[in-house]
Amino acid sequence: MSITLKQLAQKLNLSVSTVSKALNDSHEISEDTKVKVQALAEELQYRPNLMAKSLKTGRSNTIGLVIPYITNPFQSQILEGAQQAALDRHYNLVFMQSREDAKMEEEALNALLQQQVGGIVISPSANSNERFLQAIHGKCPIILVDRIDFDIKTPKIGVNSEKGAFEATQHLIDAGRTEILVVTGKNLGINQKRLLGYKKALMANYLPNRPENVVYVEYGQTAEDLITNLTHLLDKRLKTYTEPIGILCTTDTLTIHTLGILAKLGVQVPDTVSLIGFANTEYADCMNPSLSTVFQPAVEMGYESVSRLIDLMEREGDMKEETVIMDPIIIPRNSTRTSPA
Amino acid sequence: MSITLKQLAQKLNLSVSTVSKALNDSHEISEDTKVKVQALAEELQYRPNLMAKSLKTGRSNTIGLVIPYITNPFQSQILEGAQQAALDRHYNLVFMQSREDAKMEEEALNALLQQQVGGIVISPSANSNERFLQAIHGKCPIILVDRIDFDIKTPKIGVNSEKGAFEATQHLIDAGRTEILVVTGKNLGINQKRLLGYKKALMANYLPNRPENVVYVEYGQTAEDLITNLTHLLDKRLKTYTEPIGILCTTDTLTIHTLGILAKLGVQVPDTVSLIGFANTEYADCMNPSLSTVFQPAVEMGYESVSRLIDLMEREGDMKEETVIMDPIIIPRNSTRTSPA
DNA sequence: TTGTACGCGTTATCAG
DNA sequence: CTGATAACGCGTACAA
């Protein structure tokens, strides 16, 4: 056990409260004793017991973050931003994973509440229990980040997925591609937005919307699904049409895997097929060819969400449900180059 | 504020202690009241206040993890494993970043101690304050993970870097390369081990050890340093010698960047230059060419470190300083292929 | 300027 | 079987 106020007080022949005040630099303590107390505290490496402190004050200065997977680079960037914001505001951040599972998510939230967090930032799992979230929101402010397509009355911070997909598709079209394939995951609300942006871009350019051009990939079997489905579709497309093909992928993992599979299939990128995808990996520039991406400000989203959560907690009362939508950025690289090098 | 024992007791016309015991399934409470109490607790979503609980019991069931950067995929895998272990043992894990800075590391450790963590797993920053670590270890068990080359009396869990580098170098030699370059970071103890393994492999194969074949890259300016230094060296080597060249990189980031730079330089991999590196990214297989790697069991290391830490905490007393060394695994892919496809 | 008393939400001890 | 009481470490009115 570490040293306590009481022990300090004994050694100094002072009362506990005097020591407490001295350490908190209270005006009602003489400089003299302040110095003595602080000196001993320093020497003995006194560290106030945060549990006792927050039990007493009723505030823990801790907030929680729940994300699906920490190993996902996009989500780890959210965490990075969130922790930075917490640090700046002198809060502790404790994070938990839901592993895309409603039950684990519920357990994570319960664990956070038990730790008396003052607020929670969450990127809900695909099958999240909305009622549960809403119920918690009654006692403890919640902010949604990234996965904001849930019908819950909370502030939300996300990106304009539709716009990102629209612009990416337009980028492919500008690069001279008229047959645009999409690779996407199933289920997630956010993917719907991206598909919508894709379709709108097709329409805006008077291109036909062929449902068979959408490749769906199951969560957890990215590689297998991709190889079979994509190979199949590409095979057909490359033989059927002569139109130049572009591919849009809607997530980090899908994008990188698609690039890898194209390489393995010996498909020339960008000459035969042009590729762009939502991806936040810093390695995009190291790919061969370097990968054009739709970059989402993940770190900023994390930072902003925690920052706003703390604002909310500190001036509690006005619980605005505002939604902040950030813009993704198209970063053109070689995988969508127009003229061969 | 959430509901408390006292409030439950009032609604039930029972004493606080009875309610407490009922919820903890004590044998000295009648089935009858247990049912009633638990029913109401469930209905009102009672969640015990962990701060109060651990203040009372003296144990927080929380452990801390300190790593340099969460956005580093290797380190996030350590976190992943660590959290999994904590979950399995019903502990909370709170993690902090040191950002490779001794001062931030100290602050992180202090924050953890204030939160009354029962133990700490740390991957120390390059310039870590050993004395501080050792001092803390007096009050609170510490385990080093990955970065284990510190002179501190604690249990340690790491990988056999020397062996990994030796085998990777041997792998390059087996692939017919006789001029082996190394790309490495400065300062870090672990890089010394890797360089050592590299040199030993050269010796074992009667190859000359040329100091000028080592490319040093400064932390934080990976890309710039790499481009200038590597371009320079390769230029010279490719013109000076006719020996087939192999490159070994000692970290994730360096490896991926090197592959990217080779592609940009138009150097054929593996035909002109063969490449292998320490890397844990799941994307290695998606690179073009797919990247041969020295894989380190990062998740397992994280898991094992937390698991052992908890063992240590629970049967406190025998504080063994054992060091566990795991073996890295060479995963050959196309970047070191021998015969062109 | 310093000290006393109390309570935050729990659990543990002991008495009824 | 149930309840009163003390204590964990801290902050803060209030008394001295």
XYZ file of C-alpha atoms (C1' of nucleotides) in Angstrom:
714
model
C 0.000 0.000 0.000
C 1.213 3.468 -0.709
C 1.520 6.282 1.760
C -1.588 8.123 2.977
C -2.501 11.545 4.259
C -2.825 10.171 7.736
C 0.701 8.824 7.732
C 2.019 12.137 6.515
C 0.117 13.906 9.249
C 1.545 11.696 11.942
C 5.112 12.228 10.852
C 4.549 15.980 10.831
C 2.569 16.185 14.044
C -0.237 17.849 12.148
C -3.845 16.978 11.584
C -4.963 15.208 8.460
C -7.008 18.145 7.267
C -4.137 20.569 7.615
C -1.974 18.336 5.502
C -4.749 17.972 2.977
C -5.178 21.701 2.686
C -1.463 22.298 2.491
C -1.131 19.891 -0.398
C -4.032 21.529 -2.183
C -2.328 24.869 -1.712
C -5.203 26.278 0.317
C -4.998 29.963 1.217
C -5.793 29.208 4.827
C -2.475 27.515 5.482
C 0.758 29.303 6.311
C 3.567 29.289 3.813
C 5.698 27.793 6.477
C 3.773 24.591 6.962
C 2.932 24.334 3.283
C 6.606 24.113 2.527
C 7.231 21.523 5.195
C 4.301 19.407 4.160
C 5.042 19.536 0.484
C 8.659 18.730 1.106
C 7.846 15.585 3.014
C 5.183 14.610 0.538
C 7.708 14.909 -2.246
C 10.307 12.988 -0.317
C 7.975 10.149 0.516
C 6.457 10.132 -2.958
C 2.975 10.789 -1.677
C 0.302 10.158 -4.287
C -3.308 10.941 -3.414
C -5.597 7.948 -3.635
C -7.822 8.771 -6.572
C -10.483 6.298 -5.516
C -10.922 7.968 -2.182
C -10.775 11.371 -3.756
C -13.461 10.720 -6.295
C -15.577 8.833 -3.828
C -15.524 11.973 -1.752
C -15.969 14.517 -4.491
C -18.434 12.490 -6.508
C -16.469 13.037 -9.705
C -13.948 10.584 -11.034
C -12.441 12.679 -13.819
C -12.594 9.577 -15.904
C -14.342 8.967 -19.185
C -14.827 5.811 -21.159
C -14.344 4.886 -24.789
C -15.851 1.810 -26.396
C -14.726 0.701 -29.830
C -15.100 -2.573 -31.687
C -11.462 -3.539 -32.285
C -8.299 -1.895 -31.108
C -6.226 -3.667 -33.733
C -8.149 -1.903 -36.480
C -5.885 0.981 -37.452
C -8.768 3.330 -38.068
C -10.186 2.711 -34.639
C -6.846 2.896 -32.942
C -6.527 6.358 -34.423
C -9.808 7.302 -32.818
C -8.430 6.059 -29.533
C -5.235 8.010 -30.099
C -7.152 11.252 -30.585
C -9.458 10.522 -27.694
C -6.619 9.917 -25.311
C -4.863 13.052 -26.436
C -7.963 15.103 -25.699
C -8.383 13.477 -22.314
C -4.776 14.244 -21.507
C -5.179 17.872 -22.523
C -8.191 18.239 -20.270
C -6.637 16.332 -17.397
C -9.030 13.450 -17.565
C -8.348 9.769 -17.520
C -9.539 7.697 -20.405
C -10.340 4.044 -20.078
C -11.143 2.159 -23.217
C -12.869 -1.142 -23.860
C -13.544 -3.306 -26.888
C -16.891 -4.612 -28.001
C -15.503 -6.930 -30.659
C -18.541 -6.172 -32.775
C -20.679 -8.036 -30.283
C -23.739 -6.601 -28.561
C -23.252 -8.588 -25.379
C -19.607 -7.619 -24.963
C -20.569 -4.056 -25.644
C -23.121 -4.153 -22.875
C -20.577 -5.623 -20.494
C -18.067 -2.982 -21.446
C -20.579 -0.229 -20.757
C -21.497 -1.753 -17.437
C -17.862 -1.976 -16.464
C -17.406 1.679 -17.312
C -20.425 2.724 -15.292
C -19.171 0.763 -12.328
C -15.938 2.661 -12.563
C -17.988 5.817 -12.225
C -17.001 7.328 -15.538
C -18.525 10.732 -16.034
C -19.246 10.160 -19.687
C -18.802 7.722 -22.534
C -17.731 7.921 -26.154
C -18.801 4.928 -28.176
C -18.533 3.609 -31.682
C -21.370 1.102 -31.454
C -21.058 -2.411 -32.795
C -23.107 -3.264 -35.840
C -25.811 -5.046 -33.865
C -25.753 -2.702 -30.906
C -28.650 -2.592 -28.469
C -29.979 0.900 -29.027
C -32.388 0.760 -26.130
C -29.605 -0.045 -23.726
C -27.524 2.837 -25.003
C -30.409 5.223 -24.701
C -31.134 4.006 -21.178
C -27.594 4.636 -20.045
C -27.644 8.032 -21.607
C -30.141 8.987 -18.947
C -27.532 8.810 -16.185
C -24.324 9.388 -18.024
C -23.740 11.480 -21.136
C -22.883 9.518 -24.254
C -21.444 10.611 -27.558
C -21.433 8.489 -30.681
C -18.359 8.560 -32.828
C -17.947 7.327 -36.408
C -20.825 4.831 -36.295
C -23.475 7.457 -36.026
C -26.362 5.840 -37.848
C -28.282 4.910 -34.761
C -31.549 6.334 -33.662
C -30.382 7.610 -30.327
C -30.743 11.051 -28.896
C -27.123 11.922 -28.254
C -24.513 14.151 -29.786
C -22.757 12.446 -32.673
C -19.476 12.915 -34.465
C -18.866 11.234 -37.777
C -17.726 11.719 -41.297
C -19.690 12.346 -44.400
C -19.436 8.869 -45.812
C -21.780 9.524 -48.648
C -19.727 12.450 -49.792
C -16.511 10.475 -49.489
C -17.901 7.671 -51.627
C -19.340 10.126 -54.107
C -16.059 11.925 -54.542
C -14.078 8.713 -54.741
C -16.368 7.394 -57.440
C -16.131 10.687 -59.257
C -12.373 10.444 -58.953
C -12.445 7.061 -60.688
C -14.707 8.425 -63.377
C -12.446 11.426 -63.845
C -9.644 8.933 -64.309
C -11.546 7.609 -67.284
C -13.241 4.609 -65.692
C -16.808 3.938 -66.684
C -17.377 0.531 -65.134
C -17.151 0.988 -61.392
C -17.158 -1.942 -58.992
C -17.674 -1.623 -55.257
C -16.324 -3.869 -52.552
C -18.152 -3.518 -49.261
C -19.003 -5.244 -46.009
C -22.472 -6.354 -45.063
C -24.792 -5.013 -42.382
C -23.216 -1.794 -41.333
C -25.292 1.326 -41.629
C -22.288 3.290 -42.691
C -21.800 1.074 -45.721
C -25.273 1.969 -46.875
C -24.261 5.615 -46.927
C -21.211 4.793 -48.957
C -23.172 2.760 -51.446
C -25.576 5.648 -51.756
C -22.779 8.070 -52.545
C -21.480 5.649 -55.123
C -24.866 5.374 -56.796
C -25.403 9.106 -56.809
C -22.055 9.590 -58.490
C -23.015 7.076 -61.157
C -26.273 8.895 -61.728
C -24.620 12.261 -61.846
C -22.446 10.964 -64.640
C -25.251 9.181 -66.487
C -23.641 5.817 -65.901
C -25.771 2.702 -65.422
C -26.134 1.354 -61.909
C -25.530 -2.400 -62.122
C -26.345 -4.176 -58.842
C -24.096 -7.052 -59.824
C -21.141 -4.700 -59.595
C -21.380 -4.665 -55.814
C -19.228 -7.268 -54.066
C -20.357 -8.066 -50.536
C -17.859 -9.456 -48.088
C -18.738 -11.131 -44.814
C -17.142 -9.861 -41.632
C -14.348 -12.103 -40.425
C -13.741 -13.850 -43.705
C -12.506 -10.912 -45.667
C -9.734 -12.712 -47.478
C -11.723 -15.778 -48.553
C -14.815 -13.903 -49.671
C -12.761 -11.367 -51.509
C -10.712 -13.857 -53.418
C -13.672 -15.885 -54.635
C -16.143 -13.077 -55.221
C -13.785 -10.542 -56.636
C -11.918 -12.964 -58.856
C -15.191 -14.167 -60.212
C -16.589 -10.745 -60.918
C -13.404 -9.372 -62.384
C -13.082 -12.358 -64.625
C -16.543 -11.791 -65.984
C -16.183 -8.038 -66.294
C -12.821 -8.091 -67.969
C -14.173 -10.486 -70.557
C -17.666 -9.068 -70.973
C -17.005 -5.386 -71.223
C -14.254 -3.395 -72.683
C -14.999 -0.395 -70.510
C -12.115 0.603 -68.249
C -12.711 -0.671 -64.762
C -12.427 1.161 -61.473
C -12.890 -0.299 -58.000
C -14.018 1.455 -54.847
C -13.546 -0.261 -51.478
C -15.379 0.903 -48.407
C -13.029 -0.047 -45.552
C -9.379 -0.166 -44.646
C -9.072 -3.890 -44.616
C -11.032 -4.431 -47.795
C -8.982 -1.879 -49.663
C -5.616 -3.291 -48.760
C -6.689 -6.848 -49.381
C -8.140 -5.923 -52.738
C -4.891 -4.323 -53.775
C -3.066 -7.465 -52.706
C -5.405 -9.738 -54.587
C -5.145 -7.695 -57.752
C -1.392 -8.014 -57.541
C -1.649 -11.769 -57.067
C -4.028 -12.047 -60.001
C -1.532 -10.173 -62.104
C -4.030 -7.427 -62.833
C -2.190 -4.220 -63.652
C -3.035 -1.309 -61.374
C -3.832 1.341 -62.453
C -3.466 0.389 -66.105
C -6.076 -2.350 -66.261
C -7.963 -1.589 -63.091
C -7.974 1.615 -61.112
C -8.399 1.382 -57.333
C -9.373 3.728 -54.526
C -10.678 2.963 -51.083
C -11.496 4.243 -47.641
C -8.262 3.727 -45.727
C -6.423 5.438 -42.925
C -3.269 3.390 -42.841
C -0.087 5.372 -42.964
C 1.269 2.672 -45.224
C -0.872 3.662 -48.217
C 2.036 5.565 -49.629
C 4.310 2.520 -49.326
C 2.093 0.226 -51.353
C 2.974 -0.813 -54.860
C 1.450 0.991 -56.560
C 0.887 3.597 -53.887
C -2.732 3.548 -52.908
C -5.236 6.309 -53.562
C -7.417 6.675 -50.516
C -10.416 8.304 -48.986
C -8.874 9.493 -45.760
C -11.051 10.046 -42.723
C -9.905 12.347 -39.945
C -9.988 9.608 -37.344
C -7.639 11.199 -34.852
C -9.564 14.433 -35.033
C -12.839 12.618 -34.586
C -11.534 10.936 -31.471
C -10.160 14.179 -30.145
C -13.283 16.111 -30.907
C -15.620 13.555 -29.413
C -13.838 13.481 -26.081
C -13.411 17.199 -26.105
C -17.114 17.773 -26.611
C -18.029 15.137 -24.102
C -16.036 16.930 -21.455
C -17.608 20.233 -22.411
C -20.958 18.601 -21.958
C -20.052 17.149 -18.571
C -18.603 20.340 -17.210
C -21.395 22.701 -18.064
C -24.052 20.099 -17.490
C -27.575 21.139 -18.212
C -27.765 22.069 -21.844
C -27.598 18.687 -23.491
C -27.446 19.585 -27.132
C -27.867 16.723 -29.532
C -25.848 18.321 -32.231
C -24.270 16.153 -34.886
C -20.868 17.046 -36.232
C -20.020 15.785 -39.676
C -16.439 15.983 -40.830
C -15.325 15.774 -44.409
C -13.205 12.915 -45.658
C -10.351 13.791 -47.980
C -9.519 12.189 -51.294
C -5.811 11.512 -51.503
C -4.891 10.600 -55.066
C -1.888 8.348 -55.470
C -0.687 6.010 -58.140
C -3.433 3.399 -57.955
C -5.697 5.827 -59.803
C -3.093 7.518 -61.948
C -4.369 8.307 -65.431
C -1.312 8.176 -67.635
C 1.056 5.250 -67.135
C 4.359 6.259 -65.608
C -25.451 9.598 -9.871
C -26.362 5.954 -9.968
C -28.274 4.042 -7.339
C -26.576 3.000 -4.095
C -26.850 0.258 -1.534
C -28.395 2.647 0.896
C -31.186 3.549 -1.498
C -31.878 -0.096 -2.145
C -32.028 -0.747 1.578
C -34.517 2.015 2.158
C -36.874 0.815 -0.525
C -36.723 -2.698 0.928
C -36.917 -1.711 4.562
C -33.736 -3.572 5.212
C -30.381 -2.553 6.554
C -27.534 -1.686 4.245
C -25.451 -4.579 5.446
C -28.192 -7.090 4.803
C -28.581 -5.858 1.277
C -24.852 -5.979 0.729
C -24.673 -9.548 1.903
C -27.685 -10.574 -0.122
C -26.128 -9.207 -3.269
C -22.892 -10.993 -2.515
C -24.817 -14.210 -2.080
C -23.729 -14.637 1.525
C -24.723 -17.881 3.221
C -26.032 -16.005 6.225
C -28.985 -14.530 4.347
C -32.295 -16.315 3.733
C -33.170 -17.373 0.233
C -36.290 -15.355 0.603
C -34.703 -11.978 1.076
C -31.911 -12.746 -1.355
C -34.491 -13.140 -4.089
C -36.272 -9.944 -3.178
C -33.088 -7.928 -2.970
C -31.647 -9.252 -6.184
C -34.894 -8.667 -7.982
C -35.030 -5.024 -7.033
C -31.344 -4.570 -7.746
C -31.894 -5.964 -11.201
C -34.914 -3.818 -11.781
C -33.220 -0.640 -10.708
C -30.026 -1.508 -12.544
C -27.951 -1.394 -9.399
C -24.223 -1.324 -10.110
C -21.831 -1.434 -7.173
C -19.538 1.558 -6.979
C -16.123 0.103 -7.693
C -14.305 3.043 -6.156
C -15.986 2.525 -2.828
C -15.487 -1.190 -3.078
C -11.798 -1.025 -3.705
C -11.318 1.718 -1.177
C -12.801 -0.636 1.345
C -11.143 -3.844 0.262
C -7.803 -2.323 -0.573
C -7.685 -4.042 -3.948
C -8.771 -2.386 -7.163
C -8.616 -5.361 -9.511
C -7.016 -3.042 -11.975
C -3.687 -3.285 -13.697
C -1.878 -0.852 -15.899
C -0.119 -1.128 -19.233
C 2.314 1.449 -20.551
C 3.451 1.359 -24.150
C 5.110 3.953 -26.351
C 2.566 4.334 -29.158
C -0.856 2.821 -29.540
C -0.906 3.529 -33.256
C 2.033 1.216 -33.754
C 0.479 -2.041 -34.918
C 2.958 -4.185 -33.050
C 2.229 -2.424 -29.798
C -1.487 -2.420 -30.331
C -1.228 -6.178 -30.608
C 0.472 -6.279 -27.238
C -2.413 -4.242 -25.869
C -4.883 -6.562 -27.514
C -3.371 -9.603 -25.840
C -3.028 -7.818 -22.541
C -6.648 -6.791 -22.483
C -7.747 -10.277 -23.388
C -5.821 -11.701 -20.458
C -7.235 -9.094 -18.118
C -10.724 -9.925 -19.282
C -10.163 -13.641 -18.743
C -9.007 -13.018 -15.198
C -11.710 -10.489 -14.438
C -9.385 -7.572 -14.101
C -9.626 -4.133 -15.556
C -6.819 -2.936 -17.728
C -5.984 0.707 -18.128
C -3.371 1.638 -20.662
C -1.282 4.720 -21.163
C 1.190 5.925 -23.763
C 4.696 7.153 -23.130
C 5.284 8.422 -26.658
C 8.886 7.357 -26.311
C 9.417 10.085 -23.761
C 10.814 9.543 -20.295
C 8.810 12.336 -18.737
C 5.486 11.192 -20.163
C 6.334 7.693 -19.069
C 6.872 8.863 -15.531
C 3.586 10.719 -15.577
C 1.808 7.693 -16.943
C 3.214 5.532 -14.173
C 2.231 8.069 -11.557
C -1.276 8.230 -12.939
C -1.526 4.460 -12.733
C -0.283 4.370 -9.165
C -2.810 7.009 -8.191
C -5.497 4.821 -9.615
C -4.307 2.143 -7.241
C -3.398 -0.383 -9.883
C -2.210 -3.608 -8.375
C 0.517 -4.114 -10.959
C 1.999 -2.709 -14.131
C 3.142 -4.092 -17.446
C 5.450 -1.762 -19.305
C 7.339 -1.595 -22.549
C 9.772 1.119 -21.531
C 10.604 4.019 -23.786
C 14.104 4.131 -25.240
C 15.356 6.660 -22.715
C 13.428 5.324 -19.765
C 14.412 6.225 -16.236
C 15.479 2.871 -14.850
C 15.840 4.117 -11.321
C 12.263 5.336 -11.300
C 11.008 2.016 -12.567
C 12.967 0.117 -9.998
C 11.685 2.402 -7.251
C 8.095 1.807 -8.180
C 8.682 -1.865 -8.336
C 9.132 -1.730 -4.602
C 5.461 -0.990 -3.993
C 3.816 -2.405 -7.033
C 4.889 -5.384 -9.132
C 6.129 -4.530 -12.600
C 6.715 -6.710 -15.618
C 8.667 -5.637 -18.664
C 7.367 -6.643 -22.037
C 9.175 -6.587 -25.383
C 11.691 -3.903 -24.420
C 13.472 -6.064 -21.916
C 17.023 -4.794 -22.171
C 16.933 -2.807 -18.993
C 18.858 -3.520 -15.885
C 15.882 -3.851 -13.599
C 15.040 -6.635 -11.234
C 11.637 -7.619 -12.544
C 10.141 -10.446 -14.533
C 10.496 -9.851 -18.259
C 8.782 -11.148 -21.343
C 10.304 -10.615 -24.731
C 11.324 -12.234 -27.940
C 14.640 -13.553 -29.035
C 15.574 -10.680 -31.281
C 19.041 -11.927 -31.922
C 17.732 -15.244 -33.107
C 15.120 -13.561 -35.291
C 17.736 -11.415 -36.969
C 20.096 -14.346 -37.320
C 17.497 -16.488 -38.995
C 16.287 -13.687 -41.220
C 19.825 -13.008 -42.362
C 20.365 -16.685 -42.926
C 17.147 -16.731 -44.912
C 18.511 -14.023 -47.186
C 21.771 -15.895 -47.572
C 19.901 -19.096 -48.329
C 18.124 -17.124 -51.023
C 21.498 -16.563 -52.613
C 22.256 -13.085 -51.307
C 25.793 -12.399 -50.223
C 25.695 -8.650 -49.733
C 23.337 -8.009 -46.849
C 22.268 -4.522 -45.872
C 20.512 -3.680 -42.618
C 18.094 -0.864 -41.996
C 17.682 -0.049 -38.330
C 16.691 2.637 -35.862
C 19.097 4.295 -33.481
C 19.384 4.033 -29.728
C 17.176 1.135 -28.875
C 18.688 -1.748 -26.985
C 16.675 -4.195 -28.938
C 18.196 -3.025 -32.192
C 21.604 -3.895 -30.820
C 20.464 -7.461 -30.367
C 19.207 -7.576 -33.897
C 22.415 -6.188 -35.285
C 24.266 -8.788 -33.297
C 22.211 -11.589 -34.786
C 22.859 -10.174 -38.211
C 26.606 -10.085 -37.646
C 26.682 -13.582 -36.252
C 24.873 -14.866 -39.301
C 27.408 -13.175 -41.544
C 30.225 -14.761 -39.597
C 28.606 -18.152 -39.628
C 28.553 -17.929 -43.399
C 32.048 -16.510 -43.730
C 30.735 -13.294 -45.174
C 32.493 -9.988 -44.515
C 30.899 -7.631 -42.017
C 30.926 -4.197 -43.624
C 29.885 -1.447 -41.179
C 28.873 0.778 -44.087
C 26.108 -1.697 -44.893
C 24.143 -0.579 -41.847
C 21.651 2.197 -42.523
C 20.652 4.112 -39.388
C 17.343 5.921 -39.358
C 16.342 8.563 -36.846
C 13.133 8.133 -34.922
C 10.368 10.359 -36.255
C 11.925 10.998 -39.621
C 11.753 7.506 -40.979
C 10.681 8.422 -44.480
C 13.196 11.197 -45.088
C 16.169 9.384 -43.622
C 15.302 6.229 -45.453
C 14.973 7.843 -48.826
C 18.258 9.691 -48.643
C 20.354 7.088 -46.864
C 18.990 4.029 -48.556
C 18.957 5.512 -52.020
C 22.517 6.563 -51.538
C 23.730 3.240 -50.278
C 21.840 1.195 -52.826
C 23.148 3.350 -55.596
C 26.683 2.750 -54.494
C 26.205 -0.941 -53.819
C 24.432 -1.701 -57.044
C 27.235 -0.060 -58.962
C 30.171 -1.187 -56.864
C 29.442 -4.841 -56.348
C 27.836 -7.426 -58.467
C 26.911 -9.568 -55.474
C 23.176 -10.154 -55.116
C 21.796 -7.848 -52.476
C 19.516 -8.636 -49.568
C 18.045 -6.192 -47.073
C 16.999 -6.813 -43.494
C 14.867 -4.245 -41.687
C 14.502 -4.269 -37.935
C 11.057 -2.751 -37.367
C 7.542 -2.720 -38.788
C 7.652 0.818 -40.042
C 11.106 0.571 -41.512
C 10.260 -2.611 -43.363
C 7.123 -1.312 -45.004
C 8.703 1.976 -45.921
C 11.718 0.253 -47.390
C 9.491 -1.881 -49.572
C 7.699 1.244 -50.735
C 10.900 3.083 -51.495
C 12.295 0.185 -53.467
C 9.136 0.201 -55.544
C 9.449 3.923 -56.126
C 13.081 3.558 -57.109
C 12.072 0.925 -59.596
C 14.267 -1.666 -57.908
C 12.910 -5.135 -58.634
C 12.032 -7.149 -55.543
C 13.037 -9.909 -55.147
C 14.912 -10.113 -58.447
C 17.399 -7.303 -57.889
C 17.056 -6.930 -54.155
C 15.628 -9.391 -51.678
C 13.836 -8.018 -48.603
C 12.813 -9.328 -45.216
C 11.974 -7.478 -42.051
C 10.571 -7.592 -38.568
C 6.886 -6.841 -39.093
C 3.622 -7.817 -37.489
C 1.193 -6.135 -39.814
C -1.531 -8.362 -41.130
C -1.083 -6.584 -44.430
C 2.268 -8.212 -45.216
C 0.523 -10.715 -47.402
C -1.211 -7.937 -49.345
C 1.975 -6.157 -50.318
C 3.350 -6.288 -53.806
C 5.397 -8.346 -53.730
C 4.075 -9.986 -50.595
C 6.484 -9.306 -47.782
C 8.636 -11.900 -46.051
C 8.633 -11.133 -42.364
C 10.052 -11.953 -39.004
C 6.839 -12.280 -37.053
C 6.829 -11.717 -33.322
C 4.102 -13.178 -31.151
C 2.952 -9.790 -29.922
C -0.540 -10.779 -28.858
C 0.829 -13.730 -26.938
C 3.434 -11.550 -25.292
C 0.757 -9.148 -24.144
C -1.416 -11.960 -22.918
C 1.382 -13.728 -21.153
C 2.699 -10.617 -19.461
C -0.636 -9.716 -17.923
C -1.331 -13.298 -17.058
C 1.937 -13.642 -15.186
C 1.527 -10.290 -13.537
C -1.769 -11.379 -12.079
C -0.262 -14.659 -10.935
C 2.389 -12.643 -9.190
C -0.133 -10.339 -7.537
C -2.381 -13.086 -6.321
C 0.190 -15.301 -4.702
C 2.310 -12.412 -3.548
C 5.463 -13.269 -1.799
C 7.577 -15.245 -4.207
C 8.698 -12.544 -6.565
C 10.514 -14.513 -9.192
C 12.504 -12.465 -11.667
C 12.230 -15.009 -14.394
C 12.638 -13.907 -17.983
C 10.528 -15.478 -20.676
C 11.897 -15.390 -24.188
C 9.601 -16.265 -27.043
C 10.741 -17.231 -30.486
C 10.000 -15.093 -33.502
C 8.904 -16.877 -36.646
C 10.274 -16.409 -40.137
C 7.421 -16.175 -42.619
C 8.799 -16.455 -46.140
C 6.798 -14.715 -48.826
C 7.559 -13.377 -52.252
C 9.935 -10.581 -51.315
C 12.620 -13.220 -50.728
C 11.566 -15.709 -53.351
C 14.516 -17.362 -55.064
C 13.299 -18.155 -58.551
C 11.375 -15.447 -60.380
C 7.716 -16.260 -60.895
C -3.744 29.479 11.020
C -4.911 24.802 12.580
C -7.908 20.991 14.217
C -12.465 18.328 14.680
C -16.195 15.988 12.800
C -18.582 14.058 9.192
C -19.724 11.598 4.999
C -18.888 9.587 0.187
C -20.453 3.713 -0.842
C -18.673 -0.340 0.450
C -17.429 -4.479 3.251
C -16.358 -6.781 7.629
C -16.991 -7.646 12.446
C -19.739 -8.453 15.952
C -23.998 -8.180 18.527
C -28.848 -9.157 18.607
C -30.857 -14.759 9.863
C -30.528 -9.514 10.338
C -28.741 -4.994 11.900
C -25.705 -1.573 13.973
C -21.082 0.132 13.731
C -16.503 0.936 12.171
C -13.271 1.674 8.729
C -10.969 2.483 3.970
C -8.536 7.835 2.305
C -9.947 11.993 1.326
C -12.148 16.896 1.319
C -14.646 20.372 3.641
C -17.837 22.864 6.742
C -17.280 24.476 11.030
C -15.228 25.124 15.513
C -11.229 26.581 18.092
